Every structure is written in structure tokens, then in C-alpha cells.
PDB file of C-alpha atoms in Angstrom:
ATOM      1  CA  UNK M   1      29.470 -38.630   7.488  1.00 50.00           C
ATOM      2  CA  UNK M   2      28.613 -35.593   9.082  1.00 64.00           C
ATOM      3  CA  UNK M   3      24.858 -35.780  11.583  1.00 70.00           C
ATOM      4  CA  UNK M   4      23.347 -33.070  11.698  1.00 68.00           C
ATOM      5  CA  UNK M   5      20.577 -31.605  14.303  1.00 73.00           C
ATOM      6  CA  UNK M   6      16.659 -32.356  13.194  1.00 73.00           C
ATOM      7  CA  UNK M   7      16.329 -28.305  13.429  1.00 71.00           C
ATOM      8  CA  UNK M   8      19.090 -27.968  10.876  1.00 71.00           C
ATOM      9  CA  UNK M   9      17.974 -30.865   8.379  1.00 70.00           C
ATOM     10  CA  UNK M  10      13.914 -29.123   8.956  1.00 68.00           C
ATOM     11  CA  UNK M  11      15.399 -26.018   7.699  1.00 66.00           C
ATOM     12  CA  UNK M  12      17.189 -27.335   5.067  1.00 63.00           C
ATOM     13  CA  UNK M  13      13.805 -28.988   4.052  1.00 63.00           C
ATOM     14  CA  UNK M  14      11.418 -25.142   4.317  1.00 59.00           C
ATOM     15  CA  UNK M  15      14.234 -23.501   1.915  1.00 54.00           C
ATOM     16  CA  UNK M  16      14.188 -26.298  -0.828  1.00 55.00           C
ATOM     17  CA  UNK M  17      10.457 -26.256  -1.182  1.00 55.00           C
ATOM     18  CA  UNK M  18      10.339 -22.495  -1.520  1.00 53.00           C
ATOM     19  CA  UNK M  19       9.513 -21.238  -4.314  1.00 59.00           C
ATOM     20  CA  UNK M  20      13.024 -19.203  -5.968  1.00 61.00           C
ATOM     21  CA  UNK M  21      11.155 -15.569  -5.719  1.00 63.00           C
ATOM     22  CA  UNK M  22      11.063 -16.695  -1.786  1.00 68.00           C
ATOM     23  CA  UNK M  23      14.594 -18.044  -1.603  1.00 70.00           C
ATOM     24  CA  UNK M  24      15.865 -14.596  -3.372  1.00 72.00           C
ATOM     25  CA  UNK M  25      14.139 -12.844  -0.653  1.00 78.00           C
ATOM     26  CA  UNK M  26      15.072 -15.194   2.442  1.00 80.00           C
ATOM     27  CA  UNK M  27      18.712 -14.113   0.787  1.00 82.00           C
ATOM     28  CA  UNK M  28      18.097 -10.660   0.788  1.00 83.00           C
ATOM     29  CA  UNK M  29      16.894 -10.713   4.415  1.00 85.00           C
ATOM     30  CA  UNK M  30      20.030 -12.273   5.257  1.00 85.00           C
ATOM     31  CA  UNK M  31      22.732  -9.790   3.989  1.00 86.00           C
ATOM     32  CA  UNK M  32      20.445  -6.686   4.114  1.00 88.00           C
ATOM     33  CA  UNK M  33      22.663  -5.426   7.237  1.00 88.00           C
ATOM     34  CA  UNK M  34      25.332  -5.649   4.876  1.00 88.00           C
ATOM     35  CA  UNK M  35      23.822  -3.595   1.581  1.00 87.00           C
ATOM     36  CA  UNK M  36      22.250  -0.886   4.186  1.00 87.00           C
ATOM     37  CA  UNK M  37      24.753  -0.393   7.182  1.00 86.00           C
ATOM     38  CA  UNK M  38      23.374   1.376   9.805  1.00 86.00           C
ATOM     39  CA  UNK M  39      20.538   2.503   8.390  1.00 87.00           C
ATOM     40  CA  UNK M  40      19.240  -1.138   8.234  1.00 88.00           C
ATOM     41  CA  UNK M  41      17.470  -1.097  11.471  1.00 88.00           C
ATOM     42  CA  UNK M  42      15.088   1.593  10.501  1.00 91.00           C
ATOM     43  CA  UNK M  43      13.955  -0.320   6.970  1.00 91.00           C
ATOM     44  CA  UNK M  44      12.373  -3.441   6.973  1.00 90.00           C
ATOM     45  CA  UNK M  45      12.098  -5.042   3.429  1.00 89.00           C
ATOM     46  CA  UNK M  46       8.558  -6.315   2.509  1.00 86.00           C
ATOM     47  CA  UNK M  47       8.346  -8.226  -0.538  1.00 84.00           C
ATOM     48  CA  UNK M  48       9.951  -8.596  -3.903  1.00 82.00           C
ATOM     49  CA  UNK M  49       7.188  -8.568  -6.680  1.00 83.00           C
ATOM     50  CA  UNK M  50       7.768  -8.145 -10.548  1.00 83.00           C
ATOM     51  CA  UNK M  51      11.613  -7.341 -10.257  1.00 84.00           C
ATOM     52  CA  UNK M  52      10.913  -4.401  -7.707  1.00 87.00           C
ATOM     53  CA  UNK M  53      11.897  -4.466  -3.867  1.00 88.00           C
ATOM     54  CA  UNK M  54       9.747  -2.842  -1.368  1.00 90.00           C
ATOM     55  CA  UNK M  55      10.923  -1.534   1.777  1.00 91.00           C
ATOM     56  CA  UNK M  56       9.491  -0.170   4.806  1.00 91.00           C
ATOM     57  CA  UNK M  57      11.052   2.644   5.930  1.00 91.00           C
ATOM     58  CA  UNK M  58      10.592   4.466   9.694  1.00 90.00           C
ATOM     59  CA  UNK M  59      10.183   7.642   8.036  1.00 90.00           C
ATOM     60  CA  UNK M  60       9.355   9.849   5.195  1.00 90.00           C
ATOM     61  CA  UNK M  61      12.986  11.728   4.883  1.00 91.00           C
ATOM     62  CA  UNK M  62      14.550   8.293   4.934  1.00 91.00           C
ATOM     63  CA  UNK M  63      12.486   7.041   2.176  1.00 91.00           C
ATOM     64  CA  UNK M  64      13.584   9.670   0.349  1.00 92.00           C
ATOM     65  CA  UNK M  65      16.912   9.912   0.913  1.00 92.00           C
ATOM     66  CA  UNK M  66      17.385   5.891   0.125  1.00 93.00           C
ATOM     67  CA  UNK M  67      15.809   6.876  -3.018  1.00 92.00           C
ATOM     68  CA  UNK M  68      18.483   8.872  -4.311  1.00 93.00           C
ATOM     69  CA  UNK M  69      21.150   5.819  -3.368  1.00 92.00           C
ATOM     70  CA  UNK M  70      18.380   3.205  -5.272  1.00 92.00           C
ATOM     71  CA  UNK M  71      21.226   2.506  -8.180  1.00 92.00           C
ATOM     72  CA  UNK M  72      24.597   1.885  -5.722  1.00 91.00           C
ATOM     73  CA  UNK M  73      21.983  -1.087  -4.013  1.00 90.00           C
ATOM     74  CA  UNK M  74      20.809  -2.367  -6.916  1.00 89.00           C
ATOM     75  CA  UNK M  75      24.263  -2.990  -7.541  1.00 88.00           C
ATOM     76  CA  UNK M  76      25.242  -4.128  -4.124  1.00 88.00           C
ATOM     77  CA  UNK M  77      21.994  -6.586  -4.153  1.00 86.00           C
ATOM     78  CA  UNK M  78      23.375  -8.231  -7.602  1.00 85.00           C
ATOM     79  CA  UNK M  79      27.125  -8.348  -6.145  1.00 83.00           C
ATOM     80  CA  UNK M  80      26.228 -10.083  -3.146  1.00 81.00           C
ATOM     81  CA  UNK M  81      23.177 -11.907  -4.072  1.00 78.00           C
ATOM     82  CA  UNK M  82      22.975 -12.399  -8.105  1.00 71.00           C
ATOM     83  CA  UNK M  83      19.202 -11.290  -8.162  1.00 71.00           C
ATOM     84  CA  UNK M  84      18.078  -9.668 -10.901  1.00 78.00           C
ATOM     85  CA  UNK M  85      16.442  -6.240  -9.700  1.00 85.00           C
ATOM     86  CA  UNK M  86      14.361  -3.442 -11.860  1.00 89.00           C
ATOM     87  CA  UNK M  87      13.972  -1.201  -8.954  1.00 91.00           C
ATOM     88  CA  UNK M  88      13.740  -1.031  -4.974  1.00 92.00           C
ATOM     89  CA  UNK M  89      10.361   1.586  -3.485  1.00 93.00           C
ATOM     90  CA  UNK M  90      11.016   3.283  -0.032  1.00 93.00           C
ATOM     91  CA  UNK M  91       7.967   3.856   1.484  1.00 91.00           C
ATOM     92  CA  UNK M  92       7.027   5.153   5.337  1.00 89.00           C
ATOM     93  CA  UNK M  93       3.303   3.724   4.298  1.00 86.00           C
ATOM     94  CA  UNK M  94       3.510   0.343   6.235  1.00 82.00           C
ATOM     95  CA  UNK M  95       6.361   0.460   9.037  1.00 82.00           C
ATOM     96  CA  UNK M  96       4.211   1.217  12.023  1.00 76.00           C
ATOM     97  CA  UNK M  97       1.776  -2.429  11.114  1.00 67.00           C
ATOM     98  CA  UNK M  98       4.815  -4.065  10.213  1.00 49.00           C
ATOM     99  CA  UNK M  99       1.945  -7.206   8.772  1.00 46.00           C
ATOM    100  CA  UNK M 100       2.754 -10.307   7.090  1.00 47.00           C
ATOM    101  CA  UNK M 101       2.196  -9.675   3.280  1.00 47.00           C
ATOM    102  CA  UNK M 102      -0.993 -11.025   2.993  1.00 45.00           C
ATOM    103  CA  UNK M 103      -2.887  -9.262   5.822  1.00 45.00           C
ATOM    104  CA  UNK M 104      -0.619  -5.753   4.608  1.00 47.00           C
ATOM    105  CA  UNK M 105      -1.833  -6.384   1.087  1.00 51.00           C
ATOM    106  CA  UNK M 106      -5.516  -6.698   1.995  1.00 52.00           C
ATOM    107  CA  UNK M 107      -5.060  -3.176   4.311  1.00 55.00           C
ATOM    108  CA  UNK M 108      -4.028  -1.705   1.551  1.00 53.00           C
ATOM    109  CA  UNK M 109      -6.815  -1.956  -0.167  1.00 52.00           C
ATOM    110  CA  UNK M 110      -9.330  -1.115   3.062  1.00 59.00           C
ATOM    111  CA  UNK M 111      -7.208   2.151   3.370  1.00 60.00           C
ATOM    112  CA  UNK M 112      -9.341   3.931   0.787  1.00 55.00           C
ATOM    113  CA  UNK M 113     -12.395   3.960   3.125  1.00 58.00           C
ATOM    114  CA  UNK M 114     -10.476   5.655   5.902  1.00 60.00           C
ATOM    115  CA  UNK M 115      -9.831   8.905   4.029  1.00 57.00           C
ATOM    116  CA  UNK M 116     -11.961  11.596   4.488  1.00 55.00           C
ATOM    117  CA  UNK M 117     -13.566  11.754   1.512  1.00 54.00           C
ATOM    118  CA  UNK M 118     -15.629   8.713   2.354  1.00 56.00           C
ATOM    119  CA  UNK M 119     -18.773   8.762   3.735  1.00 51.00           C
ATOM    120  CA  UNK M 120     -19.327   6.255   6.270  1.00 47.00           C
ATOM    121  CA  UNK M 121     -22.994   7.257   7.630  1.00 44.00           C
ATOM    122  CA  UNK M 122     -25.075   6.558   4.488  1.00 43.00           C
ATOM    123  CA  UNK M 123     -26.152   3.595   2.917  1.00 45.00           C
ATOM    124  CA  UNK M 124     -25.712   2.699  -0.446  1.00 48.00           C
ATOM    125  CA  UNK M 125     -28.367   1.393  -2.204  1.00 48.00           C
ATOM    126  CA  UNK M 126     -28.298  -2.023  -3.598  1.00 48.00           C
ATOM    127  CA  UNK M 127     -27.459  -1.476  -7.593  1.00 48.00           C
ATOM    128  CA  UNK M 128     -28.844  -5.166  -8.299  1.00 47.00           C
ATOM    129  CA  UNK M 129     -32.187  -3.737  -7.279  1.00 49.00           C
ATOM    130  CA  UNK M 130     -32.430  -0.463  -8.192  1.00 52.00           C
ATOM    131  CA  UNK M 131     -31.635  -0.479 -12.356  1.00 51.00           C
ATOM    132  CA  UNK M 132     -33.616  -3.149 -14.577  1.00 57.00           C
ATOM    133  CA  UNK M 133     -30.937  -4.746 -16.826  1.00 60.00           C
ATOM    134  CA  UNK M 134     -32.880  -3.446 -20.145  1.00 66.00           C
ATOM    135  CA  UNK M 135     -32.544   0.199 -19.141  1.00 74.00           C
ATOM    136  CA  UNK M 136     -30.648   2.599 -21.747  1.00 83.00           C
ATOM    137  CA  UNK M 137     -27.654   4.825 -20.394  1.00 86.00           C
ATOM    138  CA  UNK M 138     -29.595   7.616 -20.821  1.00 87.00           C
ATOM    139  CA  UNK M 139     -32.397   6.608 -17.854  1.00 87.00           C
ATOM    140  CA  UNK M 140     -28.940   4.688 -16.021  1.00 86.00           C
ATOM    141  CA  UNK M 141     -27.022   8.147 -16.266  1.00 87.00           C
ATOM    142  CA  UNK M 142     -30.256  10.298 -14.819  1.00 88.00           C
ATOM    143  CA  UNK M 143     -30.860   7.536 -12.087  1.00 87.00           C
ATOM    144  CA  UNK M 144     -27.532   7.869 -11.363  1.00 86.00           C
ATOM    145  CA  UNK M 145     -27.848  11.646 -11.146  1.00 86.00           C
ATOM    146  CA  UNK M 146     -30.830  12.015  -8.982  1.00 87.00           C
ATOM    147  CA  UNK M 147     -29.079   9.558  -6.578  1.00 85.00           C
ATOM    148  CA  UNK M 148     -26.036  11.591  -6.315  1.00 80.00           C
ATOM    149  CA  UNK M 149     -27.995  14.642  -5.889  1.00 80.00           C
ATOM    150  CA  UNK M 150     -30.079  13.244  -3.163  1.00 82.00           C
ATOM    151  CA  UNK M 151     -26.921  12.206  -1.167  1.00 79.00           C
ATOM    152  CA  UNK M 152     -25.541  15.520  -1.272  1.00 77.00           C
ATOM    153  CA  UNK M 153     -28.551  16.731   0.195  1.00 79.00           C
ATOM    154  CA  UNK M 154     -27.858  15.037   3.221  1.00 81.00           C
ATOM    155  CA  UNK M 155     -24.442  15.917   3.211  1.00 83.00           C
ATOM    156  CA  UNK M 156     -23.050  19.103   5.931  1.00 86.00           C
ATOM    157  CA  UNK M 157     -22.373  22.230   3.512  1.00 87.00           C
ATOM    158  CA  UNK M 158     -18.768  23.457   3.229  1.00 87.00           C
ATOM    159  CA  UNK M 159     -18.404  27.076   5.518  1.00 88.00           C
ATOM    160  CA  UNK M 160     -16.170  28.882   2.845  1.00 88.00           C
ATOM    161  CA  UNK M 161     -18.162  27.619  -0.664  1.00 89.00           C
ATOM    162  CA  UNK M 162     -21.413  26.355   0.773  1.00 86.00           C
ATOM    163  CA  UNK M 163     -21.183  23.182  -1.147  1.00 86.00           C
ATOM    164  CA  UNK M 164     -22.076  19.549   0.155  1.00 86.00           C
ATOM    165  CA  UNK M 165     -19.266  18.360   1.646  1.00 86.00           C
ATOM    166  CA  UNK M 166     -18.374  14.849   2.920  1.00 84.00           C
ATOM    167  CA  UNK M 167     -18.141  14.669   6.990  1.00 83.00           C
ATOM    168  CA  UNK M 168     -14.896  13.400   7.076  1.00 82.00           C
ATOM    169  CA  UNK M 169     -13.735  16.491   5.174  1.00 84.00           C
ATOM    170  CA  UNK M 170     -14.571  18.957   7.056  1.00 83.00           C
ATOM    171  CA  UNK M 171     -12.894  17.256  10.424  1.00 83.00           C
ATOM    172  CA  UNK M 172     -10.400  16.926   8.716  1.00 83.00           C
ATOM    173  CA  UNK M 173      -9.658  20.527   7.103  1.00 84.00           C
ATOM    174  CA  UNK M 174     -12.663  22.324   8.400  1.00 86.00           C
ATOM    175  CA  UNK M 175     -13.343  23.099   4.961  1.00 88.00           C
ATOM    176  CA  UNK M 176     -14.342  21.120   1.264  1.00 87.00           C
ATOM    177  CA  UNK M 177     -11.159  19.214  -0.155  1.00 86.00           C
ATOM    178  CA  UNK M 178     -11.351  21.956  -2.765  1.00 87.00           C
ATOM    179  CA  UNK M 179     -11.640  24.744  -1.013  1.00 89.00           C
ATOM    180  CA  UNK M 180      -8.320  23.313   1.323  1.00 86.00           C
ATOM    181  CA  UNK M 181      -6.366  22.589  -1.940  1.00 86.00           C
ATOM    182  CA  UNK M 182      -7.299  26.230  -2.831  1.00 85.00           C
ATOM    183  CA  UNK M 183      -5.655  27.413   0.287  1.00 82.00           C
ATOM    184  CA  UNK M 184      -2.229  25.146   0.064  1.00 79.00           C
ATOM    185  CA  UNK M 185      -1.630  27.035  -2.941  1.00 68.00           C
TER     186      UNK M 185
END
């Protein structure tokens, strides 16, 4: 009989009680050097969730350019590994926070509020307050309407269309989102 160090029997112990979607990707960590090559230091894969691999990339052009070779690593991943991928997303989005899933997952979702379009300064009124639960859509809809248009009146006006125009907007482009998309083009 073979001993074997605590630290080795402990490990043996964290993979069995993973669940197999973890084991797949503790495998996948393991021989990603191998499916990328060089380019393996500047991706950083994420998580594996409903057949589909994402992977951090450290920029845009490498995203897409791993996108084009998205078929020859699918079939390097089921060579090596026997996992059964749909798909693997490049994406530049999350390689600078580098965050454990959860926390990533969670900025994800709080990344809405930093574009521009939000408006941080005002206060939303309380809807649990504001609408009796027996009002028709009608009354809802014109509530709604008055409360939009009293916002915008608060709002700084665009300099090319004179329309209200959230803050964040027009630090952003100077201008209304529309009247920047209007330029692009």
C-alpha cells in the first residue's frame, strides 16, 4: 500500500464532492494551455453554463479572432476532455475584474446603471404608494405619463435637438444618444 500526503488525500476528497459540471471545468482548466497554445495566457475561462464555455479574453480583436477558430476547440475540448460542448463565447467584458462567478454574475447585472443613459440624481418615486391597486390602465398609463414628463423637465436639454437629455449622455457624447447615433452614421 501506497501513503499518501493529507494534502493529496484532501484534494482527492474537494474533486469527488464536486458536482460533474465543476469537475468538467476543473478539467478544462487543467489542459486549457494545451487546446489554446500561446494564446492561453491572455484568456481566462469563466464558467461552463448550459453546454456553452465562456472565456475572458484581454482584448476585443482576440475575442474575435478565437471566434472564428470556436469549431477546431470544440473539437480539441471533446478529444482531450470528452465534454460535451454547444458553443464557447469570447468576450473582453470581464478580464480586467477577473471575479469569482458569483460576485462577476451579480456585476453584471449592476452594469446597466453605469451607462449613460441612467439617471442617477433623481429619485424615483415609490410605485407601492403612488397607484391604488383598483386603478384602470387608462388613469395607470396617464400617471405614468405625467411622471415621465415631469422628469424630463428636470432633465439638461440636448445642444443639437433641444430635447431632454439624460446627464450622463451628454458627458458622454456631448449630445442626446440619438442625435450621436445620427452622427456615427
Amino acid at each position: 500500500m501506497d501513503f499518501q500526503s493529507l494534502d493529496q488525500i484532501l484534494g482527492y476528497l474537494k474533486i469527488m464532492e464536486r458536482s460533474p459540471q465543476q469537475q468538467h471545468f476543473q478539467k478544462l482548466m487543467e489542459c486549457w494551455e494545451e487546446v489554446l497554445g500561446v494564446m492561453a495566457s491572455q484568456t481566462k475561462p469563466l464558467y461552463i453554463e448550459r453546454g456553452v464555455l465562456y472565456v475572458a479574453t484581454s482584448s476585443a480583436a482576440l475575442s474575435q479572432e478565437l471566434s472564428f477558430q470556436v469549431p477546431q476547440l470544440l473539437q480539441k475540448l471533446k478529444h482531450l476532455l470528452s465534454i460535451s460542448l454547444d458553443d464557447i463565447r469570447f468576450s473582453p467584458a470581464q478580464w480586467h475584474t477577473r471575479l469569482p462567478i458569483s460576485q462577476s454574475t451579480q456585476a453584471e447585472k449592476d452594469d446597466w446603471q453605469k451607462h449613460p443613459s441612467m439617471i442617477h440624481q433623481l429619485k424615483k418615486p415609490s410605485l407601492a404608494n403612488s397607484t391604488p391597486k383598483n386603478q384602470n390602465p387608462q388613469t395607470t398609463f396617464q400617471n405614468w405619463a405625467k411622471a415621465i414628463q415631469k422628469r424630463s423637465q428636470t432633465l439638461p436639454l440636448c445642444p443639437q435637438c433641444q430635447s431632454p437629455t439624460p446627464p450622463g449622455e451628454i458627458q458622454r457624447w456631448s449630445v442626446c444618444a440619438i442625435c450621436a447615433t445620427k452622427q456615427w452614421s
